[in-house]
Amino acid sequence: WSLENRESYLAYEGMDAMEICNYGCIVVGYNDYVPQIYDEMLQSGKRIFCTATDDNHNHGPVGTRKFDSFGGFTMIKADKLEYKTITKALTDGNFYASQGPEIHSLWFEDGKIKLTCSPADRIYISTGRRRAVCEYAENGNLLTSASFRVEPNDVYVRITVIDEKGYPANTNAYFIKDIME
């Protein structure tokens, strides 16, 4: 939306998060699902989270393609629906960004990052280097879980879940130095 280039956004300092998806911009014609920008920022050393938003302007009636609600959301893991609890969850990165799929659980165990999720066509891991692994649903079945080996020379790991309609959910990045200690 702001038409910033790589040189501009990589120069930012002090950011806690970025929009991996701004659905309001998608509705008006911009390519604002940008996982590659999130990866570029992570690869440049920025430790930031990713969010998804509607940017809710509702330029069209409910049910039309110009209605920009309910296309992007940030799912927060918190024990209570209270300001202090929600803001702590956001500060700690206890959330994920989605345009539809749900991530039910995510954990690191025995050298693998694992998750369970709503039915998905494919689930893949990004690592901050030239290594990506994708699990695909086959024979008309959908996936509801995945497990990926984490390698010591990965920079970070983050998982993307794509549902059968092509909508993504993205975890935040987890840096290998933090999870393998």
Coordinates of N, CA and C in Angstrom, one line a residue:
W1 N 0.8 -1.2 0.0 CA 0.0 0.0 0.0 C 0.9 1.2 0.0
S2 N 1.9 1.3 0.8 CA 2.7 2.4 0.9 C 3.8 2.4 -0.2
L3 N 3.9 1.4 -1.0 CA 4.8 1.3 -2.1 C 6.3 1.4 -1.7
E4 N 6.6 0.9 -0.5 CA 7.9 0.9 0.0 C 8.7 -0.2 -0.7
N5 N 10.0 0.1 -0.9 CA 10.8 -1.0 -1.5 C 11.7 -1.6 -0.4
R6 N 12.5 -2.6 -0.8 CA 13.3 -3.4 0.1 C 14.2 -2.5 0.9
E7 N 14.8 -1.5 0.2 CA 15.8 -0.6 0.9 C 15.1 0.2 2.0
S8 N 13.8 0.6 1.8 CA 13.1 1.3 2.8 C 12.7 0.4 4.0
Y9 N 12.1 -0.7 3.8 CA 11.6 -1.5 4.9 C 12.7 -2.2 5.7
L10 N 13.9 -2.5 5.0 CA 15.0 -3.1 5.8 C 15.7 -2.0 6.6
A11 N 15.5 -0.7 6.4 CA 16.1 0.3 7.2 C 15.4 0.6 8.5
Y12 N 14.1 0.1 8.6 CA 13.4 0.4 9.8 C 14.0 -0.3 11.0
E13 N 14.0 0.4 12.2 CA 14.5 -0.1 13.4 C 13.4 0.0 14.5
G14 N 13.5 -0.9 15.5 CA 12.6 -0.8 16.6 C 11.2 -1.3 16.4
M15 N 10.9 -2.0 15.3 CA 9.6 -2.6 15.1 C 9.4 -3.9 15.9
D16 N 8.2 -4.1 16.3 CA 7.9 -5.3 17.0 C 7.2 -6.3 16.1
A17 N 6.5 -5.8 15.1 CA 5.8 -6.7 14.1 C 5.5 -6.0 12.8
M18 N 5.1 -6.8 11.8 CA 4.7 -6.2 10.5 C 3.5 -7.0 10.1
E19 N 2.7 -6.3 9.2 CA 1.6 -7.0 8.6 C 2.0 -7.9 7.5
I20 N 1.9 -9.2 7.7 CA 2.2 -10.2 6.6 C 1.0 -10.2 5.6
C21 N -0.2 -9.7 6.1 CA -1.4 -9.6 5.3 C -2.2 -8.4 5.7
N22 N -2.5 -7.5 4.8 CA -3.5 -6.4 5.0 C -4.6 -6.7 4.0
Y23 N -5.7 -7.3 4.5 CA -6.8 -7.7 3.6 C -7.5 -6.5 2.9
G24 N -7.6 -5.4 3.6 CA -8.2 -4.2 3.0 C -7.4 -3.8 1.7
C25 N -6.1 -3.9 1.8 CA -5.3 -3.6 0.6 C -5.5 -4.7 -0.5
I26 N -5.6 -5.9 -0.1 CA -5.9 -7.0 -1.1 C -7.2 -6.7 -1.8
V27 N -8.2 -6.3 -1.1 CA -9.5 -6.1 -1.7 C -9.5 -5.0 -2.8
V28 N -8.6 -4.0 -2.5 CA -8.6 -2.9 -3.5 C -7.5 -3.1 -4.6
G29 N -6.8 -4.3 -4.6 CA -6.0 -4.6 -5.7 C -4.5 -4.6 -5.5
Y30 N -4.0 -4.4 -4.2 CA -2.6 -4.5 -3.9 C -2.2 -5.9 -3.5
N31 N -1.0 -6.3 -3.8 CA -0.5 -7.6 -3.3 C 0.0 -7.4 -1.9
D32 N -0.9 -7.5 -1.0 CA -0.5 -7.3 0.4 C -0.6 -8.5 1.3
Y33 N -0.4 -9.7 0.7 CA 0.0 -10.9 1.5 C 1.5 -11.1 1.1
V34 N 2.4 -10.7 2.0 CA 3.8 -10.6 1.7 C 4.7 -11.4 2.6
P35 N 4.6 -12.7 2.5 CA 5.5 -13.5 3.3 C 7.0 -13.3 2.9
Q36 N 7.3 -13.0 1.7 CA 8.7 -12.9 1.3 C 9.3 -11.6 1.9
I37 N 8.5 -10.6 2.2 CA 9.0 -9.4 2.9 C 9.3 -9.8 4.4
Y38 N 8.4 -10.6 5.0 CA 8.7 -11.0 6.3 C 10.0 -11.8 6.4
D39 N 10.2 -12.7 5.5 CA 11.4 -13.5 5.4 C 12.6 -12.6 5.2
E40 N 12.5 -11.6 4.3 CA 13.7 -10.7 4.1 C 14.0 -10.0 5.4
M41 N 13.0 -9.5 6.1 CA 13.3 -8.8 7.3 C 13.9 -9.7 8.4
L42 N 13.5 -10.9 8.5 CA 14.0 -11.9 9.4 C 15.5 -12.2 9.0
Q43 N 15.7 -12.4 7.7 CA 17.0 -12.8 7.2 C 18.0 -11.6 7.4
S44 N 17.5 -10.4 7.5 CA 18.4 -9.3 7.7 C 18.7 -9.1 9.2
G45 N 18.2 -9.9 10.0 CA 18.5 -9.9 11.5 C 17.4 -9.3 12.3
K46 N 16.3 -8.9 11.7 CA 15.2 -8.3 12.5 C 14.4 -9.4 13.2
R47 N 14.2 -9.2 14.5 CA 13.4 -10.2 15.2 C 12.0 -9.6 15.5
I48 N 11.2 -9.8 14.5 CA 9.8 -9.2 14.6 C 8.8 -10.3 14.4
F49 N 7.6 -10.0 14.7 CA 6.4 -10.9 14.6 C 5.7 -10.5 13.3
C50 N 4.7 -11.4 13.0 CA 3.8 -11.0 11.8 C 2.4 -11.1 12.2
T51 N 1.6 -10.1 11.7 CA 0.2 -10.0 12.0 C -0.6 -10.1 10.7
A52 N -1.9 -10.3 10.8 CA -2.8 -10.2 9.6 C -4.0 -9.3 10.1
T53 N -4.4 -8.4 9.2 CA -5.5 -7.5 9.6 C -6.5 -7.4 8.4
D54 N -7.6 -6.8 8.8 CA -8.6 -6.5 7.7 C -8.4 -5.1 7.2
D55 N -7.9 -4.2 8.0 CA -7.8 -2.8 7.7 C -9.2 -2.2 7.4
N56 N -10.1 -2.7 8.0 CA -11.6 -2.6 7.8 C -12.1 -1.2 7.4
H57 N -12.4 -1.0 6.1 CA -13.0 0.2 5.6 C -14.4 0.0 5.1
N58 N -14.7 -1.3 4.7 CA -16.0 -1.7 4.2 C -16.6 -0.7 3.1
H59 N -15.9 -0.7 2.0 CA -16.3 0.2 0.9 C -17.5 -0.4 0.1
G60 N -17.8 -1.6 0.4 CA -18.9 -2.3 -0.3 C -19.8 -3.0 0.7
P61 N -21.0 -3.4 0.3 CA -21.9 -4.1 1.2 C -21.4 -5.5 1.5
V62 N -21.9 -6.0 2.7 CA -21.6 -7.3 3.2 C -21.8 -8.3 2.1
G63 N -20.9 -9.3 1.9 CA -21.1 -10.3 0.9 C -20.5 -10.0 -0.5
T64 N -20.1 -8.7 -0.7 CA -19.5 -8.4 -2.0 C -18.0 -8.4 -1.9
R65 N -17.4 -8.4 -3.0 CA -15.9 -8.5 -3.1 C -15.3 -7.3 -2.5
K66 N -16.0 -6.1 -2.4 CA -15.4 -4.9 -1.9 C -15.5 -4.8 -0.4
F67 N -16.2 -5.8 0.3 CA -16.3 -5.8 1.7 C -15.0 -6.3 2.3
D68 N -14.3 -5.5 3.0 CA -13.0 -5.9 3.5 C -12.9 -6.4 4.9
S69 N -14.0 -6.8 5.5 CA -13.9 -7.4 6.8 C -13.8 -8.9 6.7
F70 N -13.2 -9.5 7.8 CA -13.1 -10.9 7.9 C -12.2 -11.6 6.9
G71 N -11.2 -10.9 6.4 CA -10.3 -11.5 5.5 C -8.9 -11.7 6.1
G72 N -8.6 -11.1 7.2 CA -7.3 -11.3 7.9 C -7.5 -11.1 9.3
F73 N -6.9 -11.9 10.1 CA -7.0 -11.8 11.6 C -5.7 -12.3 12.3
T74 N -5.5 -11.8 13.5 CA -4.4 -12.2 14.3 C -5.0 -13.0 15.5
M75 N -4.7 -14.3 15.6 CA -5.3 -15.1 16.6 C -4.3 -15.1 17.8
I76 N -4.8 -14.7 19.0 CA -4.0 -14.5 20.1 C -4.2 -15.6 21.1
K77 N -3.1 -16.1 21.7 CA -3.2 -17.2 22.7 C -3.1 -16.4 24.1
A78 N -4.2 -16.4 24.8 CA -4.2 -15.7 26.1 C -5.2 -16.4 27.0
D79 N -4.9 -16.5 28.3 CA -5.7 -17.1 29.3 C -7.0 -16.4 29.6
K80 N -7.0 -15.0 29.5 CA -8.1 -14.2 29.8 C -8.3 -13.1 28.7
L81 N -9.5 -12.7 28.6 CA -9.8 -11.6 27.6 C -9.7 -10.3 28.4
E82 N -8.5 -9.9 28.8 CA -8.2 -8.7 29.5 C -7.1 -7.9 28.8
Y83 N -7.1 -6.6 28.9 CA -6.1 -5.8 28.3 C -4.7 -6.2 28.6
K84 N -4.4 -6.4 29.9 CA -3.0 -6.7 30.3 C -2.6 -8.1 29.8
T85 N -3.5 -9.1 29.8 CA -3.2 -10.4 29.3 C -3.0 -10.4 27.8
I86 N -3.9 -9.7 27.1 CA -3.8 -9.7 25.6 C -2.5 -8.9 25.2
T87 N -2.2 -7.8 25.8 CA -1.0 -7.1 25.4 C 0.3 -7.9 25.7
K88 N 0.3 -8.6 26.8 CA 1.4 -9.5 27.2 C 1.6 -10.6 26.1
A89 N 0.5 -11.2 25.7 CA 0.6 -12.2 24.7 C 1.1 -11.6 23.4
L90 N 0.7 -10.4 23.0 CA 1.3 -9.8 21.8 C 2.7 -9.5 22.0
T91 N 3.1 -9.0 23.1 CA 4.5 -8.6 23.3 C 5.4 -9.9 23.3
D92 N 4.9 -11.0 23.8 CA 5.6 -12.3 23.9 C 5.6 -13.1 22.6
G93 N 4.7 -12.6 21.6 CA 4.6 -13.3 20.3 C 3.7 -14.5 20.4
N94 N 2.8 -14.6 21.3 CA 1.9 -15.7 21.5 C 0.7 -15.5 20.6
F95 N 0.9 -15.5 19.3 CA -0.2 -15.3 18.3 C 0.3 -15.8 16.9
Y96 N -0.7 -15.9 16.0 CA -0.3 -16.2 14.6 C -1.2 -15.3 13.7
A97 N -0.8 -15.2 12.5 CA -1.6 -14.4 11.5 C -2.3 -15.3 10.5
S98 N -3.5 -15.0 10.2 CA -4.3 -15.9 9.3 C -5.3 -15.2 8.4
Q99 N -5.5 -15.8 7.3 CA -6.6 -15.4 6.4 C -7.7 -16.5 6.4
G100 N -7.6 -17.5 7.4 CA -8.7 -18.5 7.4 C -8.3 -19.7 8.3
P101 N -7.2 -20.4 7.9 CA -6.8 -21.6 8.7 C -6.5 -21.3 10.2
E102 N -6.8 -22.3 11.0 CA -6.5 -22.2 12.4 C -5.4 -23.1 12.8
I103 N -4.5 -22.6 13.7 CA -3.4 -23.4 14.2 C -3.9 -23.7 15.6
H104 N -4.1 -25.0 15.9 CA -4.6 -25.4 17.2 C -3.4 -25.6 18.3
S105 N -2.3 -26.1 17.9 CA -1.2 -26.2 18.8 C 0.1 -26.2 18.0
L106 N 1.2 -25.8 18.7 CA 2.5 -25.6 18.0 C 3.5 -25.9 19.2
W107 N 4.5 -26.8 18.9 CA 5.5 -27.1 19.9 C 6.7 -27.6 19.3
F108 N 7.8 -27.5 20.1 CA 9.1 -28.0 19.7 C 9.4 -29.2 20.6
E109 N 9.8 -30.4 20.0 CA 10.1 -31.6 20.7 C 11.0 -32.5 19.9
D110 N 12.0 -33.0 20.6 CA 12.9 -34.0 20.0 C 13.4 -33.6 18.6
G111 N 13.8 -32.3 18.6 CA 14.5 -31.7 17.4 C 13.5 -31.4 16.2
K112 N 12.2 -31.4 16.6 CA 11.2 -31.2 15.5 C 10.2 -30.1 16.0
I113 N 9.8 -29.3 15.0 CA 8.7 -28.4 15.3 C 7.4 -29.0 14.8
K114 N 6.4 -29.1 15.6 CA 5.2 -29.8 15.3 C 3.9 -28.9 15.5
L115 N 2.9 -29.2 14.7 CA 1.7 -28.5 14.9 C 0.5 -29.3 14.5
T116 N -0.7 -28.9 15.1 CA -2.0 -29.4 14.7 C -2.8 -28.2 14.2
C117 N -3.7 -28.4 13.3 CA -4.4 -27.3 12.6 C -5.7 -27.7 12.1
S118 N -6.5 -26.8 11.6 CA -7.7 -27.1 10.8 C -7.3 -27.7 9.5
P119 N -8.2 -28.4 8.8 CA -7.9 -29.1 7.6 C -7.1 -28.2 6.6
A120 N -6.0 -28.8 6.1 CA -5.1 -28.0 5.2 C -4.8 -28.8 4.0
D121 N -4.6 -28.1 2.9 CA -4.1 -28.7 1.6 C -2.6 -28.9 1.7
R122 N -1.9 -28.0 2.4 CA -0.4 -28.2 2.5 C 0.1 -27.4 3.7
I123 N 1.2 -27.8 4.2 CA 1.8 -27.2 5.4 C 3.3 -27.2 5.1
Y124 N 3.9 -26.0 5.3 CA 5.4 -26.0 5.0 C 6.1 -25.1 6.0
I125 N 7.4 -25.4 6.1 CA 8.3 -24.7 7.0 C 9.3 -23.9 6.2
S126 N 9.5 -22.7 6.7 CA 10.6 -21.8 6.1 C 11.7 -21.7 7.2
T127 N 12.9 -21.6 6.7 CA 14.0 -21.7 7.6 C 15.0 -20.6 7.6
G128 N 14.8 -19.6 6.8 CA 15.8 -18.6 6.7 C 17.0 -18.9 5.9
R129 N 17.0 -20.0 5.2 CA 18.1 -20.4 4.3 C 17.5 -21.2 3.2
R130 N 18.3 -21.7 2.3 CA 17.7 -22.4 1.1 C 17.4 -23.9 1.5
R131 N 16.4 -24.0 2.4 CA 15.8 -25.2 2.8 C 14.4 -25.0 3.2
A132 N 13.5 -25.5 2.4 CA 12.1 -25.5 2.8 C 11.5 -26.9 2.6
V133 N 10.6 -27.3 3.4 CA 10.0 -28.6 3.3 C 8.5 -28.4 3.4
C134 N 7.8 -29.1 2.5 CA 6.3 -29.0 2.4 C 5.7 -30.4 2.5
E135 N 4.6 -30.5 3.3 CA 3.8 -31.7 3.4 C 2.5 -31.3 2.6
Y136 N 2.1 -32.3 1.7 CA 0.9 -32.1 0.9 C -0.1 -33.1 1.2
A137 N -1.4 -32.6 1.2 CA -2.5 -33.6 1.3 C -2.6 -34.4 0.1
E138 N -2.9 -35.6 0.2 CA -3.0 -36.5 -1.0 C -4.3 -37.3 -1.0
N139 N -4.7 -37.7 -2.2 CA -5.8 -38.6 -2.4 C -7.1 -38.1 -1.8
G140 N -7.3 -36.8 -1.9 CA -8.5 -36.2 -1.5 C -8.6 -36.0 0.0
N141 N -7.6 -36.3 0.7 CA -7.5 -36.1 2.2 C -6.9 -34.8 2.5
L142 N -7.2 -34.2 3.7 CA -6.6 -33.0 4.1 C -5.7 -33.3 5.3
L143 N -4.7 -32.4 5.5 CA -3.8 -32.6 6.6 C -4.4 -31.8 7.9
T144 N -4.1 -32.4 9.0 CA -4.5 -31.7 10.3 C -3.3 -31.6 11.2
S145 N -2.1 -32.1 10.7 CA -0.9 -32.0 11.6 C 0.3 -32.1 10.7
A146 N 1.4 -31.7 11.2 CA 2.7 -31.8 10.5 C 3.8 -31.8 11.5
S147 N 5.0 -32.3 11.1 CA 6.2 -32.3 11.9 C 7.4 -32.1 11.0
F148 N 8.2 -31.2 11.4 CA 9.4 -30.8 10.6 C 10.6 -30.9 11.4
R149 N 11.7 -31.5 10.9 CA 13.0 -31.5 11.6 C 13.6 -30.1 11.6
V150 N 14.1 -29.7 12.7 CA 14.8 -28.4 12.8 C 16.3 -28.7 12.8
E151 N 17.0 -28.1 11.9 CA 18.4 -28.3 11.7 C 19.2 -27.2 12.4
P152 N 20.4 -27.5 13.0 CA 21.1 -26.5 13.8 C 21.5 -25.3 12.9
N153 N 21.7 -25.5 11.6 CA 22.1 -24.4 10.7 C 21.0 -23.6 10.1
D154 N 19.7 -24.0 10.5 CA 18.6 -23.1 10.1 C 18.7 -21.8 10.9
V155 N 18.3 -20.7 10.3 CA 18.4 -19.4 11.0 C 17.2 -19.3 11.9
Y156 N 16.0 -19.6 11.4 CA 14.8 -19.6 12.1 C 13.8 -20.6 11.5
V157 N 12.7 -20.9 12.2 CA 11.7 -21.7 11.6 C 10.4 -20.9 11.7
R158 N 9.5 -21.0 10.7 CA 8.2 -20.5 10.8 C 7.4 -21.4 9.9
I159 N 6.1 -21.6 10.2 CA 5.3 -22.5 9.5 C 4.1 -21.8 8.8
T160 N 3.8 -22.2 7.6 CA 2.6 -21.7 6.9 C 1.7 -22.9 6.6
V161 N 0.4 -22.6 6.9 CA -0.7 -23.6 6.7 C -1.5 -23.0 5.6
I162 N -1.8 -23.8 4.5 CA -2.6 -23.3 3.4 C -3.8 -24.2 3.4
D163 N -5.0 -23.6 3.5 CA -6.2 -24.5 3.4 C -6.6 -24.8 2.0
E164 N -7.7 -25.6 1.8 CA -8.1 -26.1 0.5 C -8.6 -24.9 -0.4
K165 N -8.9 -23.8 0.1 CA -9.2 -22.6 -0.7 C -8.0 -21.8 -1.1
G166 N -6.9 -22.1 -0.5 CA -5.6 -21.4 -0.8 C -5.3 -20.3 0.2
Y167 N -6.1 -20.2 1.3 CA -5.9 -19.1 2.3 C -4.8 -19.6 3.3
P168 N -3.8 -18.7 3.6 CA -2.7 -19.0 4.5 C -2.9 -18.6 6.0
A169 N -2.2 -19.3 6.8 CA -2.0 -18.9 8.2 C -0.5 -19.0 8.4
N170 N 0.1 -18.1 9.1 CA 1.5 -18.0 9.3 C 1.9 -17.9 10.8
T171 N 2.8 -18.7 11.2 CA 3.3 -18.6 12.6 C 4.3 -17.5 12.6
N172 N 4.6 -17.0 13.8 CA 5.8 -16.1 13.9 C 7.0 -17.0 13.7
A173 N 8.1 -16.3 13.5 CA 9.4 -17.0 13.4 C 10.0 -17.3 14.7
Y174 N 10.6 -18.5 14.8 CA 11.3 -18.9 16.1 C 12.7 -19.1 15.7
F175 N 13.6 -18.3 16.3 CA 15.0 -18.4 16.0 C 15.7 -19.6 16.7
I176 N 16.5 -20.3 15.9 CA 17.0 -21.6 16.3 C 17.9 -21.5 17.6
K177 N 18.6 -20.4 17.7 CA 19.4 -20.2 18.9 C 18.5 -20.2 20.2
D178 N 17.3 -19.7 20.0 CA 16.3 -19.7 21.2 C 15.7 -21.0 21.5
I179 N 15.3 -21.7 20.5 CA 14.6 -23.0 20.7 C 15.4 -24.2 20.9
M180 N 16.7 -24.1 20.5 CA 17.6 -25.3 20.7 C 18.5 -25.2 21.9
E181 N 18.3 -24.2 22.7 CA 19.1 -24.1 23.9 C 18.8 -25.1 25.0

